[in-house]
mmCIF file of C-alpha atoms in Angstrom:
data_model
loop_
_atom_site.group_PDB
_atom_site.id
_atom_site.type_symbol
_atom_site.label_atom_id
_atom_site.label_comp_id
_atom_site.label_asym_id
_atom_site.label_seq_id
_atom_site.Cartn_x
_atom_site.Cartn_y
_atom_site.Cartn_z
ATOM 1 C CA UNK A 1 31.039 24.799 0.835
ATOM 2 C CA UNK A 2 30.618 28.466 1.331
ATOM 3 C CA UNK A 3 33.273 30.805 -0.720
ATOM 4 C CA UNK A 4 36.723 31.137 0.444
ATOM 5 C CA UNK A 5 36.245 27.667 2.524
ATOM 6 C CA UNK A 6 39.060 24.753 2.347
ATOM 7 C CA UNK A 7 38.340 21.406 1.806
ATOM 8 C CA UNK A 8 38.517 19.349 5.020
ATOM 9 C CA UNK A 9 41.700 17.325 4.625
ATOM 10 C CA UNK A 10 41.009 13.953 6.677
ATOM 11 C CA UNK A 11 44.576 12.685 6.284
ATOM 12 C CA UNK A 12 43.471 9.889 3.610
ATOM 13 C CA UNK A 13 45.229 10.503 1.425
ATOM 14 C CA UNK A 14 44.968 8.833 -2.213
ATOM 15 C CA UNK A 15 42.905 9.472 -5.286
ATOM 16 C CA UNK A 16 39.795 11.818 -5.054
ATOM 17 C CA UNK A 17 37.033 11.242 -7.096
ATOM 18 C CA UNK A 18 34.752 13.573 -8.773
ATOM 19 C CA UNK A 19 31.527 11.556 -9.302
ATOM 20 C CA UNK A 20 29.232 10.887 -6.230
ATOM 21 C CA UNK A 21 29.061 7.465 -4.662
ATOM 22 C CA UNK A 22 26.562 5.243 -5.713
ATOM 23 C CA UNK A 23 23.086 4.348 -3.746
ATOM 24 C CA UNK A 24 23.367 1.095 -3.256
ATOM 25 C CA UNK A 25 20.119 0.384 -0.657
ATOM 26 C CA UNK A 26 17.398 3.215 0.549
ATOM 27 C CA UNK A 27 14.641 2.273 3.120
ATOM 28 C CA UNK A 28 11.722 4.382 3.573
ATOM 29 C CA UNK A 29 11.349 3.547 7.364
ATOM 30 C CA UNK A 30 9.397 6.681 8.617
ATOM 31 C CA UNK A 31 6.762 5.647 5.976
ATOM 32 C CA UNK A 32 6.654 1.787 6.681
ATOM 33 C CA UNK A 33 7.376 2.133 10.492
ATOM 34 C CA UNK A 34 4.175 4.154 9.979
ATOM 35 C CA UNK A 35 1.803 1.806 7.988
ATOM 36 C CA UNK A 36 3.020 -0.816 10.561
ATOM 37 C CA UNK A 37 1.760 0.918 13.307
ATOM 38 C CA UNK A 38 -1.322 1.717 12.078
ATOM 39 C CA UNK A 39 -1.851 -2.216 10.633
ATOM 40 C CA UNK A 40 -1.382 -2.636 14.062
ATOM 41 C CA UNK A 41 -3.555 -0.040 15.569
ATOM 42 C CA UNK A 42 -6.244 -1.655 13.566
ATOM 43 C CA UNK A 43 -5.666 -5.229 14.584
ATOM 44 C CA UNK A 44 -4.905 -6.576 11.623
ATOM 45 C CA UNK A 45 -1.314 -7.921 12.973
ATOM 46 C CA UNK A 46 -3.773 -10.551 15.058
ATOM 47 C CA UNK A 47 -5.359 -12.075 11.793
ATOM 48 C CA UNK A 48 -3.196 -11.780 8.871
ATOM 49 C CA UNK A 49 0.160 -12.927 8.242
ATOM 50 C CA UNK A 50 2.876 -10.857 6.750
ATOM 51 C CA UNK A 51 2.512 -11.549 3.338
ATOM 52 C CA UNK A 52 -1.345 -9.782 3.895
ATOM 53 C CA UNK A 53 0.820 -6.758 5.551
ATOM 54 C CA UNK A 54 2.923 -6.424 2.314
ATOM 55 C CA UNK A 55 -0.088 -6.365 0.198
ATOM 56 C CA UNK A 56 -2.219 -4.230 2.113
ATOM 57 C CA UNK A 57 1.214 -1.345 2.851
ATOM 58 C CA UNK A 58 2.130 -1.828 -0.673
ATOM 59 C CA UNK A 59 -1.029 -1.043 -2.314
ATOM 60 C CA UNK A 60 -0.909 2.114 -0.168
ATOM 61 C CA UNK A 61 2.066 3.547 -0.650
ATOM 62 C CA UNK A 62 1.554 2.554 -4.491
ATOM 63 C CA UNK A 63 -2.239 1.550 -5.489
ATOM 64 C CA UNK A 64 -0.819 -1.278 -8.037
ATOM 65 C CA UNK A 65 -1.264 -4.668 -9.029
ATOM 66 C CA UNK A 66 -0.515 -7.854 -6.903
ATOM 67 C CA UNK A 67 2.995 -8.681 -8.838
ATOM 68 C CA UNK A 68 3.733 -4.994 -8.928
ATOM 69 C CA UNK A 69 3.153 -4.950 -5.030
ATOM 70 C CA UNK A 70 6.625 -6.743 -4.816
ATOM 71 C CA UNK A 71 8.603 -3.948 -6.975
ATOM 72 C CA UNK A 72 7.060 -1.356 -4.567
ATOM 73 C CA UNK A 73 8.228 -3.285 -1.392
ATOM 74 C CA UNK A 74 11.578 -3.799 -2.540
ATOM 75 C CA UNK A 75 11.677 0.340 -3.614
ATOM 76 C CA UNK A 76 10.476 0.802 -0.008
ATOM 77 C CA UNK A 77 13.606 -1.074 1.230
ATOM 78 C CA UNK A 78 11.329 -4.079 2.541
ATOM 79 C CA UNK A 79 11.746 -7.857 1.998
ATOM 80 C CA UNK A 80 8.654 -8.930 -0.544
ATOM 81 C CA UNK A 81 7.128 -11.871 -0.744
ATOM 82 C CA UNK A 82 7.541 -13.811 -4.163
ATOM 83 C CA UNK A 83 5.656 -14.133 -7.004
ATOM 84 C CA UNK A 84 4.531 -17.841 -6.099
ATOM 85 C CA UNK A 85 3.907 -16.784 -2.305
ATOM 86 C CA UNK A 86 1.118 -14.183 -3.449
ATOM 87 C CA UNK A 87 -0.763 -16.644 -5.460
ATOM 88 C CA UNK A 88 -0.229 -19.277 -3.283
ATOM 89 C CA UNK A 89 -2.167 -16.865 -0.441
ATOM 90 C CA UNK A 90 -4.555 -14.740 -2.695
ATOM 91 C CA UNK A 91 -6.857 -17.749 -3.035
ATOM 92 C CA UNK A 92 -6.890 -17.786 1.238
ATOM 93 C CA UNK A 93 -7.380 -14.377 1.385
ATOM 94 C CA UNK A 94 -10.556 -14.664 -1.126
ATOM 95 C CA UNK A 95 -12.713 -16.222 1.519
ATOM 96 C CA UNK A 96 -15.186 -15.308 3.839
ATOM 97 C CA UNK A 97 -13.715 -16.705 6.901
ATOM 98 C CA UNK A 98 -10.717 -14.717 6.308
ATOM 99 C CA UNK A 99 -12.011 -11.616 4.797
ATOM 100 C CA UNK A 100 -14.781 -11.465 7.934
ATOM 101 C CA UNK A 101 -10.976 -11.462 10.539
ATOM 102 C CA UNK A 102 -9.861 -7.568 9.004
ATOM 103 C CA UNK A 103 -13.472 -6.738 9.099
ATOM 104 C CA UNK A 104 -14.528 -7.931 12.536
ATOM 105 C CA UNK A 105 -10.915 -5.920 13.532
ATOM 106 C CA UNK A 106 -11.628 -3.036 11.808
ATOM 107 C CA UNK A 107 -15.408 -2.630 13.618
ATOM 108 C CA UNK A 108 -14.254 -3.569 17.033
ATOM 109 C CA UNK A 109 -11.398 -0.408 16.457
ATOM 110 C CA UNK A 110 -14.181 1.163 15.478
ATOM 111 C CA UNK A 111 -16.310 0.479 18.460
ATOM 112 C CA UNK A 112 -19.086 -0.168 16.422
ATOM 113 C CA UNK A 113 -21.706 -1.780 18.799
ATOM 114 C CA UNK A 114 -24.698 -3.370 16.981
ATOM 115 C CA UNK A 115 -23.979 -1.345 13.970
ATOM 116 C CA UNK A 116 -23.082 -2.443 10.217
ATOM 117 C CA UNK A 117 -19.421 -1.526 9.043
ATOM 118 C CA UNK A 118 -19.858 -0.495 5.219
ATOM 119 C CA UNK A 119 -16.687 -0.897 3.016
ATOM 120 C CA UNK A 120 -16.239 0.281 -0.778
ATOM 121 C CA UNK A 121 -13.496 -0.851 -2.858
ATOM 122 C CA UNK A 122 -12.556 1.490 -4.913
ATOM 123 C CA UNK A 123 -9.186 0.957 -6.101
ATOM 124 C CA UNK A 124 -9.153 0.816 -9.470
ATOM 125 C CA UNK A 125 -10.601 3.890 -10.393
ATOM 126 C CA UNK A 126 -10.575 4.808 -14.629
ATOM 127 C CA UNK A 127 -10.702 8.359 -15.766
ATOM 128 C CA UNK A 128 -10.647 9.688 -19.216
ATOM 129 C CA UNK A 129 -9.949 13.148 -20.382
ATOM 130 C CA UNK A 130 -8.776 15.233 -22.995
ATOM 131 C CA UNK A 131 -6.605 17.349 -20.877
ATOM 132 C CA UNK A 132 -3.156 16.323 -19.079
ATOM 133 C CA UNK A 133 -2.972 16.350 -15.885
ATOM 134 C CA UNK A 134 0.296 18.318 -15.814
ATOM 135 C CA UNK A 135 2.444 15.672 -14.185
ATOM 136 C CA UNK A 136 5.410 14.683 -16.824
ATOM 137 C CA UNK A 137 4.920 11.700 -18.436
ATOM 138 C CA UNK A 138 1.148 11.853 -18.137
ATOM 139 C CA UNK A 139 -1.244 10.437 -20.643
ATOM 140 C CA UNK A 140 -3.935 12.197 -22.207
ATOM 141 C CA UNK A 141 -7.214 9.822 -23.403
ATOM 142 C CA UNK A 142 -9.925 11.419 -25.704
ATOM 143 C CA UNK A 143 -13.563 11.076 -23.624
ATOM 144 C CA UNK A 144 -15.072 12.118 -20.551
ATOM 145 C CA UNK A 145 -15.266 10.547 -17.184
ATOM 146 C CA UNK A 146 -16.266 6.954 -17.587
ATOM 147 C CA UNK A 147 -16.166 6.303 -13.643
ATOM 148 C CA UNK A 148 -14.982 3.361 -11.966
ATOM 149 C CA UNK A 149 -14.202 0.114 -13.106
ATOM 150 C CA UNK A 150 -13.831 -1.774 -10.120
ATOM 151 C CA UNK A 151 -16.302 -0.829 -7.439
ATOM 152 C CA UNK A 152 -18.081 -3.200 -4.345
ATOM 153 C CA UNK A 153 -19.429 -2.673 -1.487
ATOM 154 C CA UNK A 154 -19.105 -5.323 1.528
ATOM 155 C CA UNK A 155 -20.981 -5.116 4.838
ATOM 156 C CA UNK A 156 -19.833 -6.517 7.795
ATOM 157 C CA UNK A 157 -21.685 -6.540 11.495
ATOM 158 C CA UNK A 158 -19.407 -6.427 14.120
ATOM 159 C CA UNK A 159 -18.661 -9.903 14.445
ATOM 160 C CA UNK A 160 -17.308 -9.682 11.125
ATOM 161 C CA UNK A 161 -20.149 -11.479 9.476
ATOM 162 C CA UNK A 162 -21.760 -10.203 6.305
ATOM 163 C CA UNK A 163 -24.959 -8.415 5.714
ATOM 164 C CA UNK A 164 -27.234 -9.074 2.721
ATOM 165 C CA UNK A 165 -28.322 -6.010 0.952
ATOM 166 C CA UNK A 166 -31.382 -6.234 3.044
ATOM 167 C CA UNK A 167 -29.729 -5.876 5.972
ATOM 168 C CA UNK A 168 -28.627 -2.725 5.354
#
């Protein structure tokens, strides 16, 4: 309220409280409306299931583990998938038939041709260092960069198939 401005009476009458009103739901919609559209830019909406989607959105809005996936989709404002669900589906998602579907999409957005589509996971990168990083709450480890601790690299051709090292 600017000064010398009077409240707005609405005619309500009864008690007025001084504390704000609770949150009792938020939903991040711009940013999932977002990762939707570009999970279905890529073609991934044609050969995964939801439960892929909320993995895959999760883990970038929040690079995090698979049961920590869940906390992130519910602080999105998003319905997650249990606990059971993901391990039911992880072992699915481990194979090459249905790893080679989100490749073969991603190379034909790609409009690769003949070429090989190269992917790096890198997710679970590891640093060390004996300086914060000025963010509150940060840790600060003794060492020097140590690199990463998770690191592969898949080829795909188009057709989603893999290429041996040799065939790269």
């Amino acid at each position: 309220m600017s000064a010398g401005q009077a409240e707005l009476d609405l005619g309500m009458g009864g008690q007025r409280g001084s504390a704000p009103l609770p949150i009792t739901s938020s939903r991040a919609a711009h940013l999932w409306d977002a990762l939707c559209q570009a999970y279905r830019l890529l073609g991934f909406d044609e050969v995964a299931d939801d439960v892929f989607r909320g993995l895959v959105c999760a883990r970038i809005i929040e690079p995090t583990s698979k049961i920590d996936s869940g906390r992130v989709l519910d602080e999105t404002g998003v319905a997650a998938p249990s606990y059971p669900t993901l391990n039911r589906r992880l072992p699915l998602y481990a194979k090459d038939a249905f790893r080679q579907r989100p490749s073969a999409a991603c190379a034909a957005h790609a409009d690769l041709g003949p070429a090989t589509l190269v992917l790096y996971d890198v997710t679970t990168l590891y640093f060390e260092t004996d300086a914060g990083d000025g963010f509150p709450g940060a840790r600060i480890f003794q060492g020097t960069a140590s690199g990463a601790s998770n690191y592969r690299r898949v080829a795909h051709r188009r057709d989603g198939t893999p290429v041996d090292g040799a065939g790269i």
